[in-house]
Coordinates of C-alpha atoms and ligand atoms in Angstrom, one line a residue:
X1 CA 0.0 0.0 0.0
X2 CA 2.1 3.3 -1.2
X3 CA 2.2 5.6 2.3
X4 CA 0.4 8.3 0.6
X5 CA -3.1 6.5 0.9
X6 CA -2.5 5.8 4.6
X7 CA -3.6 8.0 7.3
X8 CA -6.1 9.6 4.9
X9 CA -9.0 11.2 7.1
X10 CA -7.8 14.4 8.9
X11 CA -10.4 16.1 11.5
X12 CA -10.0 18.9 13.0
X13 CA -11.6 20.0 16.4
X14 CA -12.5 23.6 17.0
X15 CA -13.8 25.8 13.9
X16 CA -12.4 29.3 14.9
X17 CA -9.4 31.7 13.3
X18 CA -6.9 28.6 13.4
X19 CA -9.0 25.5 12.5
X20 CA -11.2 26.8 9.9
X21 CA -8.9 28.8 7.6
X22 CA -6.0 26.3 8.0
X23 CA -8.4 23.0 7.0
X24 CA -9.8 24.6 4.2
X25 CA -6.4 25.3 2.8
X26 CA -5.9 21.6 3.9
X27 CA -8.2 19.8 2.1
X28 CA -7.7 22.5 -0.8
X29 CA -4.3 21.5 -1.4
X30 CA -4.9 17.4 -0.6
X31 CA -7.9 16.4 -2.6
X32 CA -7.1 13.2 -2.0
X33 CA -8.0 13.5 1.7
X34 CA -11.7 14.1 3.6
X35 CA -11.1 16.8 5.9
X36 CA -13.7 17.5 8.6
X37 CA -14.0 19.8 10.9
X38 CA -16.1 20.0 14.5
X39 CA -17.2 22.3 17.0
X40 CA -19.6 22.2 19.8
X41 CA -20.6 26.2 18.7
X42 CA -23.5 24.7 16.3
X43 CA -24.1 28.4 15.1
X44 CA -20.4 28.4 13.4
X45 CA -20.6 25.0 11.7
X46 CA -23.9 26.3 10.1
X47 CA -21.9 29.8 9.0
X48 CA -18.9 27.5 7.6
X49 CA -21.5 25.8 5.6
X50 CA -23.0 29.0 4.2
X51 CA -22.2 32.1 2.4
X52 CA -21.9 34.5 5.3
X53 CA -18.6 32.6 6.9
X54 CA -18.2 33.3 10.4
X55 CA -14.6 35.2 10.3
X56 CA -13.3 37.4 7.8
X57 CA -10.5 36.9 6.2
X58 CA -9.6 37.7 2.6
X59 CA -9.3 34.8 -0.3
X60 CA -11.2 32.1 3.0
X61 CA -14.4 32.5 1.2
X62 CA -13.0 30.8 -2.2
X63 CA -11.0 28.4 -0.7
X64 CA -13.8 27.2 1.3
X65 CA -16.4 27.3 -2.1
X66 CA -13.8 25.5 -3.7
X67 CA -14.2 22.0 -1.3
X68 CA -16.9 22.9 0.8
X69 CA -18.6 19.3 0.5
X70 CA -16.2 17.9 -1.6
X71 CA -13.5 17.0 0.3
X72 CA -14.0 19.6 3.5
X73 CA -16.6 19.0 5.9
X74 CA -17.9 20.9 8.8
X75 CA -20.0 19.0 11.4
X76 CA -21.3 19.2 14.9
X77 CA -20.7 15.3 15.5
X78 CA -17.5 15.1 16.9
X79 CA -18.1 11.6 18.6
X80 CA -18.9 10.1 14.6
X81 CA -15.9 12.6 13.6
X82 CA -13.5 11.1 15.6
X83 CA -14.2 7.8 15.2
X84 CA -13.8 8.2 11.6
X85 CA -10.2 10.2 11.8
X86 CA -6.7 9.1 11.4
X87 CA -4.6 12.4 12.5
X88 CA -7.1 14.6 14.9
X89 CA -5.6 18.4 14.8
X90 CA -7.1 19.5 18.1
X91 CA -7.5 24.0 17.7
X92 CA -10.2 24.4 20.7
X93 CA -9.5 27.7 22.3
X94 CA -6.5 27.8 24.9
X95 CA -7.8 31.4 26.9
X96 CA -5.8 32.8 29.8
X97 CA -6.9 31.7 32.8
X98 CA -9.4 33.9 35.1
X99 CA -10.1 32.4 38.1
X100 CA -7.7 30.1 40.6
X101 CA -3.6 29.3 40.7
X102 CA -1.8 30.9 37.4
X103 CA -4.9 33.2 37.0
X104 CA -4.3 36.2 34.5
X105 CA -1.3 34.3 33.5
X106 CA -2.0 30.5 32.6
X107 CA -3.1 28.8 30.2
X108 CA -6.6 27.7 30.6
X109 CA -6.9 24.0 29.9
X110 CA -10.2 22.9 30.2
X111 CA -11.6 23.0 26.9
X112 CA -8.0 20.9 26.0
X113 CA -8.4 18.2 28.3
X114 CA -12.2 18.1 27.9
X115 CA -11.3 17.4 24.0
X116 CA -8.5 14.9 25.3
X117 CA -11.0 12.4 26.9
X118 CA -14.0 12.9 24.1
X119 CA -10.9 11.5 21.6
X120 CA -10.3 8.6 24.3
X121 CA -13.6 8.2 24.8
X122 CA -14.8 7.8 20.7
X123 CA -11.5 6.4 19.5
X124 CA -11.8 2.7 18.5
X125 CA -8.7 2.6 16.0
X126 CA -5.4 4.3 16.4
X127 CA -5.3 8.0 16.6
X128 CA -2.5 10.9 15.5
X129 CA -3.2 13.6 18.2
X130 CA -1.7 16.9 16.9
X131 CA -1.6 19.8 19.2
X132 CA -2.4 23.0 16.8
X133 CA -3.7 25.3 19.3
X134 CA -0.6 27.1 21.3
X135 CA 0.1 25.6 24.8
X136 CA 2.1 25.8 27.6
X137 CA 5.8 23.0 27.2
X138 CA 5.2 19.5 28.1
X139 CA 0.8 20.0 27.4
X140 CA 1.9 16.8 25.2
X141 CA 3.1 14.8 28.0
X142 CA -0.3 15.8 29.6
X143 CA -2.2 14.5 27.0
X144 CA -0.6 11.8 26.4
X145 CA -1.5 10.9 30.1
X146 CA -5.1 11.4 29.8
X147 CA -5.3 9.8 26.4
X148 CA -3.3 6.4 27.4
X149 CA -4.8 5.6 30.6
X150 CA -8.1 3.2 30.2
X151 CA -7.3 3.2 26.6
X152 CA -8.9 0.1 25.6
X153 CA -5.9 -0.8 23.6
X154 CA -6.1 1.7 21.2
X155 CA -2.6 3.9 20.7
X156 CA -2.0 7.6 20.6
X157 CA 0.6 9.5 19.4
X158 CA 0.7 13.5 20.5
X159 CA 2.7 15.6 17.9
X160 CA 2.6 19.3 18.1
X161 CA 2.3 21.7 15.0
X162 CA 1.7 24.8 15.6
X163 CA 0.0 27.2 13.7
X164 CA 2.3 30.7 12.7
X165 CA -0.4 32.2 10.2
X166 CA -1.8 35.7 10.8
X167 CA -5.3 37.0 10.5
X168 CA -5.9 38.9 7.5
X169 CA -3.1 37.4 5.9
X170 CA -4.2 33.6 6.5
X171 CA -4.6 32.5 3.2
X172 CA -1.4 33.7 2.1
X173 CA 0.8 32.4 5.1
X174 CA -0.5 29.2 4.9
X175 CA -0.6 28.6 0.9
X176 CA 3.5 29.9 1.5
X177 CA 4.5 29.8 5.1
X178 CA 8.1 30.7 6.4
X179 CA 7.8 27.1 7.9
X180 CA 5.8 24.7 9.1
X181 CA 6.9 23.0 12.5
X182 CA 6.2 19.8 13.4
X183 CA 7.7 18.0 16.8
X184 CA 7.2 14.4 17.9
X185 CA 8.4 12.3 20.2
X186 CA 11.7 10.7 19.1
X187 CA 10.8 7.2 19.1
X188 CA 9.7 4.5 16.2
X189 CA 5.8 5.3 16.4
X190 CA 6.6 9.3 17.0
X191 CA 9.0 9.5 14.1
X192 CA 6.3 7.6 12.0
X193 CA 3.6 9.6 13.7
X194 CA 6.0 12.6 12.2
X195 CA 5.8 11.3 8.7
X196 CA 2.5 11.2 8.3
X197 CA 1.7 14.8 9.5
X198 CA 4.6 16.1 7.6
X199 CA 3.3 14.1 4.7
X200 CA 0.1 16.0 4.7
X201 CA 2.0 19.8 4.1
X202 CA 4.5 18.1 2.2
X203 CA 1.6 18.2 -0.8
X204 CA 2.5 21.7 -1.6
X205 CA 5.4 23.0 0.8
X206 CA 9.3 22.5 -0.1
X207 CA 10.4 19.7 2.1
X208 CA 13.0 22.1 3.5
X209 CA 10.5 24.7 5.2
X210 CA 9.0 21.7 7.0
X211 CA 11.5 22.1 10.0
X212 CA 10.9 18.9 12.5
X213 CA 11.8 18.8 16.3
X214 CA 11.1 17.2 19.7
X215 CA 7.8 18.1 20.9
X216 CA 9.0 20.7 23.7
X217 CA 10.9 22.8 21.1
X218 CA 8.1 22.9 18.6
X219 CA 5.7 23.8 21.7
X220 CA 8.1 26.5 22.7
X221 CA 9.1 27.8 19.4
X222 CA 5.6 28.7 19.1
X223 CA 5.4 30.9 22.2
X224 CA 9.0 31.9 21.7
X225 CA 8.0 33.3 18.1
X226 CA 5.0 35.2 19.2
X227 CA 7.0 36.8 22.1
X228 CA 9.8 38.2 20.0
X229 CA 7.1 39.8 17.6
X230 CA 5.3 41.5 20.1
X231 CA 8.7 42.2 22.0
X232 CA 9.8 44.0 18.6
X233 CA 6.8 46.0 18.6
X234 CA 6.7 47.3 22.4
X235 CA 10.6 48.5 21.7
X236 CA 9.3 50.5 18.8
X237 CA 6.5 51.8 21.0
X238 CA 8.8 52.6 24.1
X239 CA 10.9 54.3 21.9
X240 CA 7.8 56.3 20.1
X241 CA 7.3 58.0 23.5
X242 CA 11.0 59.4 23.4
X243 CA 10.4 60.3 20.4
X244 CA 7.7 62.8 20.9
X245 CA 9.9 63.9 23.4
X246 CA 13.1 64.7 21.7
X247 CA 11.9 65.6 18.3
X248 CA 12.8 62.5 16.9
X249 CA 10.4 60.5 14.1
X250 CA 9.7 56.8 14.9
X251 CA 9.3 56.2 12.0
X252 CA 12.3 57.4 10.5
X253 CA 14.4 55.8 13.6
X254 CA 12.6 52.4 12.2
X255 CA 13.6 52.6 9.2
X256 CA 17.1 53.3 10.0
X257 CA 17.1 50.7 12.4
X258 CA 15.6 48.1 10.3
X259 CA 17.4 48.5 7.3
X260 CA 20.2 46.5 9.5
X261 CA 20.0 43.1 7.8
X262 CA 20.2 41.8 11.0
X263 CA 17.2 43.5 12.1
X264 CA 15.1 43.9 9.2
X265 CA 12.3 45.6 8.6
X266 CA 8.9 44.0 9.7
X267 CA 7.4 44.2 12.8
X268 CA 8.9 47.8 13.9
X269 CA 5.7 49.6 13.2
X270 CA 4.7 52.1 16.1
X271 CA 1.0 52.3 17.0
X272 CA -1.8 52.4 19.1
X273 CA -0.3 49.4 20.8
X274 CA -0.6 45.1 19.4
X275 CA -3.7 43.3 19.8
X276 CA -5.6 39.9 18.5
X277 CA -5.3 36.6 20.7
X278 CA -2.3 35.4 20.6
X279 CA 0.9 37.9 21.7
X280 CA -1.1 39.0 25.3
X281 CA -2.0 35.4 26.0
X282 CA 1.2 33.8 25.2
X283 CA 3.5 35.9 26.7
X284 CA 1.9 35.6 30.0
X285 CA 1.8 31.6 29.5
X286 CA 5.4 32.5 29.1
X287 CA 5.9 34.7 32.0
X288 CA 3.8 31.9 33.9
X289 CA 5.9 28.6 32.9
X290 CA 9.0 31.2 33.9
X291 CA 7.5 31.7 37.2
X292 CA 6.5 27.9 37.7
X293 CA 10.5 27.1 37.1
X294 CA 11.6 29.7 39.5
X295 CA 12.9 32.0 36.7
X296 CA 11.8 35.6 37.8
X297 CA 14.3 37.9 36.0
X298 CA 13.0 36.0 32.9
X299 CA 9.7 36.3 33.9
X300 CA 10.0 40.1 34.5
X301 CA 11.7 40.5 31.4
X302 CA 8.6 39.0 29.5
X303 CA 6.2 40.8 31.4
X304 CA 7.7 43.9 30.5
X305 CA 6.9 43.8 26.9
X306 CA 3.0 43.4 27.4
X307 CA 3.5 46.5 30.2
X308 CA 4.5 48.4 27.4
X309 CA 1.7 47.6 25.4
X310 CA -1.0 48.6 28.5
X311 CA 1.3 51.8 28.8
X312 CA 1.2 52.5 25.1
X313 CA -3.0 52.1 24.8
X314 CA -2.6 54.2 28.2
X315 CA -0.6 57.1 26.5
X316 CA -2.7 57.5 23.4
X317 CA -5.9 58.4 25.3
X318 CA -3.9 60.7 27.8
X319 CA -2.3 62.3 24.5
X320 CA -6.3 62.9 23.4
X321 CA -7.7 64.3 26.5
X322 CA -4.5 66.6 26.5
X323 CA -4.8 68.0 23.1
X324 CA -8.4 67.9 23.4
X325 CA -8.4 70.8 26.8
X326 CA -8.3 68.0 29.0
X327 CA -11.8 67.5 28.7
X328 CA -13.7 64.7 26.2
X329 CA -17.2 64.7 28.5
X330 CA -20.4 64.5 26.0
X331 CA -17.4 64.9 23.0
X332 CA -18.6 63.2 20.3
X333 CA -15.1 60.7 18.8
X334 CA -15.2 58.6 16.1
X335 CA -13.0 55.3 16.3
X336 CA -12.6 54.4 12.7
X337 CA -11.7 50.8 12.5
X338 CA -12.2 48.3 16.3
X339 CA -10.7 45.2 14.5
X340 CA -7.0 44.7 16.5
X341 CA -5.7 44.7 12.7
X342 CA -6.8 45.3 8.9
X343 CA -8.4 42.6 7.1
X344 CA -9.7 40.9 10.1
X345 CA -13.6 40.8 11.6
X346 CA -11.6 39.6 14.8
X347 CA -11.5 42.4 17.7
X348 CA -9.9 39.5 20.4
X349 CA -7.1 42.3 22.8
X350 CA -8.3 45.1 20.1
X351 CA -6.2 48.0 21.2
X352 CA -9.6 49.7 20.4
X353 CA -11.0 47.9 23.4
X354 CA -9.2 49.9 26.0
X355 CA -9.4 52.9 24.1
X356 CA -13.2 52.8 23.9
X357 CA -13.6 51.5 27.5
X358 CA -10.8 54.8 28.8
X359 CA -13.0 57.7 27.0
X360 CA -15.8 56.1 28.0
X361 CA -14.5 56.7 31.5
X362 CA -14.2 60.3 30.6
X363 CA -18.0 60.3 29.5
X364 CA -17.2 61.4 25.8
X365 CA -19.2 59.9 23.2
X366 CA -18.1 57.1 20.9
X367 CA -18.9 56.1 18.1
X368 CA -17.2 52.9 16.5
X369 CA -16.9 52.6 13.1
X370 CA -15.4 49.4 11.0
X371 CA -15.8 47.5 8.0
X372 CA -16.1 44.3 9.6
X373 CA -16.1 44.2 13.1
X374 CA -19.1 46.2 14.2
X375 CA -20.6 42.9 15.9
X376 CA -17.6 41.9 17.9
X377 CA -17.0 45.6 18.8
X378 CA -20.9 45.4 20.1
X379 CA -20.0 42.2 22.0
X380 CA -16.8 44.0 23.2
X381 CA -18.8 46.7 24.6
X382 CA -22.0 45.2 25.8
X383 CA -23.4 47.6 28.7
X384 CA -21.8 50.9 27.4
X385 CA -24.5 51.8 25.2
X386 CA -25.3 55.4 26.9
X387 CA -22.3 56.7 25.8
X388 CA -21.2 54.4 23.0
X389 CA -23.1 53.9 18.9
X390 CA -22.1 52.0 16.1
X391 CA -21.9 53.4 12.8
X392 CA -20.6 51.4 9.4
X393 CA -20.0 54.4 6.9
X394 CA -17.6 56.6 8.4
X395 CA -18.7 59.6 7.3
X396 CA -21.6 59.7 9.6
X397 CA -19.8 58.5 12.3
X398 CA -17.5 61.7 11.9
X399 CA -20.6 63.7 11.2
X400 CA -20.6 66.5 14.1
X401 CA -17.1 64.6 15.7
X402 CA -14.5 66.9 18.1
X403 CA -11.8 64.1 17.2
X404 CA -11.9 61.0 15.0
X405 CA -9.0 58.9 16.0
X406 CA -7.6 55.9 13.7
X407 CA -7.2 52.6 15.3
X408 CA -7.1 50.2 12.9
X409 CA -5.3 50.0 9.8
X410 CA -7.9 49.6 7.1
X411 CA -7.0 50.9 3.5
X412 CA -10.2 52.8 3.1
X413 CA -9.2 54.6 6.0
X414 CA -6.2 56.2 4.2
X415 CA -8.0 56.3 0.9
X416 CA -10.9 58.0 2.6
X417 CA -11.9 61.8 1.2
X418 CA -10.8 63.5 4.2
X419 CA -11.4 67.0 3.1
X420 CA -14.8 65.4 3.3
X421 CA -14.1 64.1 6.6
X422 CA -12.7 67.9 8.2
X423 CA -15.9 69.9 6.8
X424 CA -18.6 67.2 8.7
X425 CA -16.7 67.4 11.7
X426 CA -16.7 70.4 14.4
X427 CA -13.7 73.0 15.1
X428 CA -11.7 72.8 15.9
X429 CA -11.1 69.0 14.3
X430 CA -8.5 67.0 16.0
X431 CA -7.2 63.5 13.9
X432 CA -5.4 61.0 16.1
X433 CA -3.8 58.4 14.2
X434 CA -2.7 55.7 15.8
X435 CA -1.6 53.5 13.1
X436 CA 0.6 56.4 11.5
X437 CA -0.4 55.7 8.7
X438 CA -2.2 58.6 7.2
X439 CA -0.7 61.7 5.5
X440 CA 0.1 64.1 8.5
X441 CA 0.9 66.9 6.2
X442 CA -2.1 67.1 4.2
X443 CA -4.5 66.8 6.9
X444 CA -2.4 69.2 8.7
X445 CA -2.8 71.4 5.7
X446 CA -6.7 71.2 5.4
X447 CA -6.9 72.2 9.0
X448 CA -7.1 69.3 11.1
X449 CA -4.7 68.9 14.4
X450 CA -2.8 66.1 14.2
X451 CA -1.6 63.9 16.6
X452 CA 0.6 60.8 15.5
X453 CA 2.7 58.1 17.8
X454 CA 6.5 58.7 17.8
X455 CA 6.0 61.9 15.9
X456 CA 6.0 65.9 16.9
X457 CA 2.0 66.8 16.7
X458 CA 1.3 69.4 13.8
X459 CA -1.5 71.7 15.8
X460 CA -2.5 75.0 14.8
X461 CA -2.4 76.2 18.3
X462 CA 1.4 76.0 18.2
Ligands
UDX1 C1 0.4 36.7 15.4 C2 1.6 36.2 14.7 O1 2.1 37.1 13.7 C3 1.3 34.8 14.1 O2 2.5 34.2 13.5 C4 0.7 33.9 15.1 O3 0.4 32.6 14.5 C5 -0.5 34.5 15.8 O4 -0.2 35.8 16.3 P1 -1.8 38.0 14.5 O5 -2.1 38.2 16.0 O6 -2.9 37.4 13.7 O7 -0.6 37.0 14.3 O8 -1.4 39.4 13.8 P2 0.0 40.2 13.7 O9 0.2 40.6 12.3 O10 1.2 39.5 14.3 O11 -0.3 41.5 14.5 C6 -0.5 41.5 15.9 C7 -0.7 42.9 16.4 O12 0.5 43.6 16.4 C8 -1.8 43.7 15.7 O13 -2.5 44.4 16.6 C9 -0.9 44.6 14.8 O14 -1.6 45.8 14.4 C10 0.3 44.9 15.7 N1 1.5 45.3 15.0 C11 2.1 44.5 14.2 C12 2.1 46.5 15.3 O15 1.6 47.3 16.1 N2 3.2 46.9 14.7 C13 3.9 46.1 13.8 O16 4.9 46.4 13.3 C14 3.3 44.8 13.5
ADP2 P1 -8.4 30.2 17.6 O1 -8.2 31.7 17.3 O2 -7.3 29.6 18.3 O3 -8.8 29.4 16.4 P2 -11.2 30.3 18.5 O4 -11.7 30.7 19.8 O5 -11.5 31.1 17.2 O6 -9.6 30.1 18.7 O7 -11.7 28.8 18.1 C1 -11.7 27.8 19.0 C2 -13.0 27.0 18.7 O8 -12.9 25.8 19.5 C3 -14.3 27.7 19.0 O9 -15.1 27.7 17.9 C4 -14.9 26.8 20.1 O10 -16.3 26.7 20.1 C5 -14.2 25.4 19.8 N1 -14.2 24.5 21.0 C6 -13.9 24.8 22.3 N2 -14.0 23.6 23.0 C7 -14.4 22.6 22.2 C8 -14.7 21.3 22.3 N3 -14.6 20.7 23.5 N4 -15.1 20.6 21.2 C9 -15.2 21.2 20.0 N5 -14.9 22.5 19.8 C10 -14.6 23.2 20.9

C-alpha cells in the first residue's frame, strides 16, 4: 500500500481563526483526503456551511467554495468525527486563565483536556493527536497521560504543530509559510507519527521549510516566536514615546534601524499598541511557565513587553484628552476601525478595546466605526451603550465629531476623502492616528490637528 493513501482522514476539532482557515487550505491542497471539521458552537458550523462565513478573512471565502462538500466538511458530531479520523488536529481555544492558581497568566486547559477524553472516549482505532492550538511545554506529556490511561488498547501518538499564520493574511501564510513546525516524540511510532503529518503539508510545501523537532521545542518555538514579535513591537512603542519627546520620528528611527539586515524591517511599526489573541496570552503563559521554574528575571523580562503595550493604549488616550483641553465629557469621537488589525472581523485584545472603554471613563461619546467588526465591537462593549453607537460608513460616524481617532489600519481609511471628513466634523477638528499611517501633512494642511505616535504633533495652536 504506497504511504500516501495511509492515514487519509484528517479532523479537526474547534472551527475558529486557526481551525477553519488552516483546514480549508488543507483539504484544498490534498484532494485526495476528507477533511472534517467540528465544534460544539452549532451556530459556526452552520456559518462555515453558508455564504456568510463566520470570520473574515480575505481569499477564505473561495477556498472554502472550492471543497466545501467535496473533500471539507464541517460538522457538529464530533463523537462520529473522531471515530472516523486518522490524525485529529485538536484548535479548541487555549484562553488565559481567570479564576484560581496561574490566573491572569496560565493557560486555561479545560476546553483541551475536555477534548483529550472525548478522543479517548470515541477512539476505537489508532489516533495521530496533533496539538495545533498554542500551549504551555510539556501540554503533550499531559495529553498523552489522559489519552493512554483506560485506553482500551487503542494507541495515541501526540505531535505538536503549531500554527504561525496571521489573521488577514491567512490565506497567504498558509498557501507559502516561512515554515511549518512539526515536533514528535523521538521514538519509532513518534518519528512515523511525524511522517505522516509532515506528509500532509509536504503536498504543496518545499520539504526544506518543514522544520521537525522534539515536541517541547516545537511547543516552545511557538510561544517563543509570538513573544519576539510582540517584543519588537513594544521596543518600537517605548521608543515612540521618546520620540515625541526629543523631536525625533519613529518612523524614520525604524527605518534606520531596520534597514540593519540583522534587524530587518517587519514588525517595527509604532502604533496604538498590538492586539488579536495570541501575543497577550502567550507571553503571560510565558511569563507563567518562567514563574513555575523559578525564573523571575526572565519572567520580569517577559512581562515587561505586554507593560509596554498597557502603557502605550494608556498614553494615546492621555495624549487625546490633552490636546483635546483636558476635557472629552459629551465629546462626540469617532474610532474608525475596532478590529485589532486590517483585514480581520476579529476584535480578540483590540487596542480599540481599552481605548473605547478609557473615554468612556471620561463620559465622551463614541462612536465605532469598522468595515467588519461592528458585531464583535458590540459584544466588546455590551453595557456601554449610553455613551457608546455604532456606525458602518464613516462619514456619519465623523458627522458632528470633536476628534476622530484611527485605530485600525484599514485601507479605506487612508483612501478616505478627508477634506470630506474635516468639513462634517466640528472645530476645531483633531485627527489622532494611531496606526501612523495617514498623511500628517495634508491633513495638517486642510486644517485638522494632528496627533501621531512617535512623531511631533502638527496643531494649529502652536
Ligand atoms: C500573530 C503572529 O504574527 C502569528 O505568527 C501567530 O500565529 C499569531 O499571532 P496575529 O495576531 O494574527 O498573528 O497578527 P500580527 O500581524 O502578528 O499583529 C498582531 C498585532 O500587532 C496587531 O494588533 C498589529 O496591528 C500589531 N502590530 C504588528 C504593530 O503594532 N506593529 C507592527 O509592526 C506589527
Ligand atoms: P483560535 O483563534 O485559536 O482558532 P477560536 O476561539 O477562534 O480560537 O476557536 C476555537 C474553537 O474551538 C471555538 O469555535 C470553540 O467553540 C471550539 N471549541 C472549544 N471547546 C471545544 C470542544 N470541547 N469541542 C469542540 N470544539 C470546541
Amino acid at each position: 500500500m504506497p504511504k500516501k493513501t495511509e492515514n487519509k482522514n484528517i479532523l479537526c476539532i474547534g472551527a475558529g481563526y486557526v481551525g477553519g482557515p488552516t483546514m480549508a487550505m488543507i483539504a484544498k491542497k490534498c484532494p485526495d483526503r476528507k477533511v472534517t471539521v467540528v465544534d460544539i458552537n452549532a451556530d459556526r458550523i452552520k456559518a462555515w456551511q453558508s455564504d456568510k462565513l463566520p470570520i473574515y478573512e480575505p481569499g477564505l471565502a473561495e477556498v472554502v467554495s472550492e471543497t466545501l462538500n467535496r473533500n471539507l466538511f464541517f460538522s457538529t458530531d464530533i463523537d462520529k468525527a473522531i471515530e472516523e479520523a486518522d490524525i485529529i488536529f485538536v484548535a479548541v481555544n487555549t484562553p488565559t486563565k481567570t479564576f484560581g492558581e496561574g490566573a491572569g497568566r496560565a493557560a486555561d486547559l479545560q476546553y483541551w483536556e475536555k477534548t483529550a477524553r472525548q478522543i479517548k472516549r470515541c477512539a476505537k482505532s489508532d489516533k495521530i493527536v496533533v496539538e495545533k492550538s498554542t500551549l504551555p511545554v510539556r501540554t503533550a506529556a499531559a495529553m498523552r497521560r489522559v489519552l493512554s490511561e483506560g485506553a482500551n488498547g487503542v494507541n495515541f501518538e501526540v505531535l505538536s504543530n503549531p500554527e504561525f499564520l496571521a489573521e488577514g493574511t491567512a490565506i497567504r501564510d498558509l498557501e507559502m509559510p516561512d515554515r511549518v513546525l512539526v515536533g514528535s516524540a523521538e521514538t519509532p511510532s513518534g518519528l512515523a507519527a511525524r511522517e505522516a503529518v509532515v506528509d500532509v503539508y509536504a503536498s504543496w510545501i518545499p520539504r526544506e521549510r518543514i522544520l521537525t523537532t522534539n515536541v517541547w521545542s516545537s511547543e516552545l518555538s511557538k510561544i517563543a516566536a509570538n513573544a519576539f514579535l510582540a517584543q519588537r513591537i513594544s521596543s518600537i512603542n517605548a521608543l515612540s514615546e521618546l520620540c515625541e519627546k526629543t523631536g525625533a520620528n519613529v518612523s524614520e528611527v525604524a527605518r534606520a534601524v531596520g534597514a540593519d539586515s540583522r534587524i530587518g524591517p517587519r514588525f517595527l511599526k509604532a502604533g496604538v499598541g498590538f492586539g488579536g489573541s495570541c501575543f497577550k496570552k502567550d507571553i503571560l503563559n510565558l511569563v507563567y511557565m518562567c514563574e513555575s521554574e523559578g525564573l523571575t528575571e526572565a519572567a520580569d523580562y517577559w512581562r515587561s513587553v505586554v507593560d509596554m503595550n498597557e502603557h502605550q493604549k494608556n498614553r494615546f488616550v492621555k495624549t487625546m484628552l490633552r490636546a483635546m483641553f483636558n476635557t472629552v465629557a459629551g465629546k462626540r469621537i469617532a474610532l474608525l476601525g475596532f478590529a485589532f488589525k486590517a483585514d480581520t472581523s476579529d476584535t480578540r485584545e483590540s487596542p480599540a478595546i481599552s481605548v473605547a472603554k478609557l473615554l468612556v471613563e471620561e463620559h465622551a461619546q463614541v462612536v465605532v466605526s469598522d468595515p467588519h467588526a461592528i458585531e464583535n465591537a458590540k459584544r466588546d462593549l455590551a453595557g456601554l451603550e449610553e455613551f457608546v453607537t455604532y456606525e458602518r460608513d464613516p462619514y456619519k460616524a465623523v458627522e458632528g465629531a470633536d476628534a476622530v481617532a484611527v485605530l485600525t489600519d484599514w485601507s479605506e481609511y487612508k483612501n478616505i476623502d478627508w477634506q470630506k471628513v474635516y468639513d462634517l466634523m466640528r472645530k476645531p477638528a483633531f485627527v489622532f492616528d494611531g496606526r501612523n499611517f495617514l498623511g500628517h501633512a495634508k491633513l495638517y494642511s486642510m486644517g485638522f490637528h494632528v496627533y501621531a505616535i512617535g512623531i511631533e504633533p502638527k496643531s494649529h495652536f502652536y
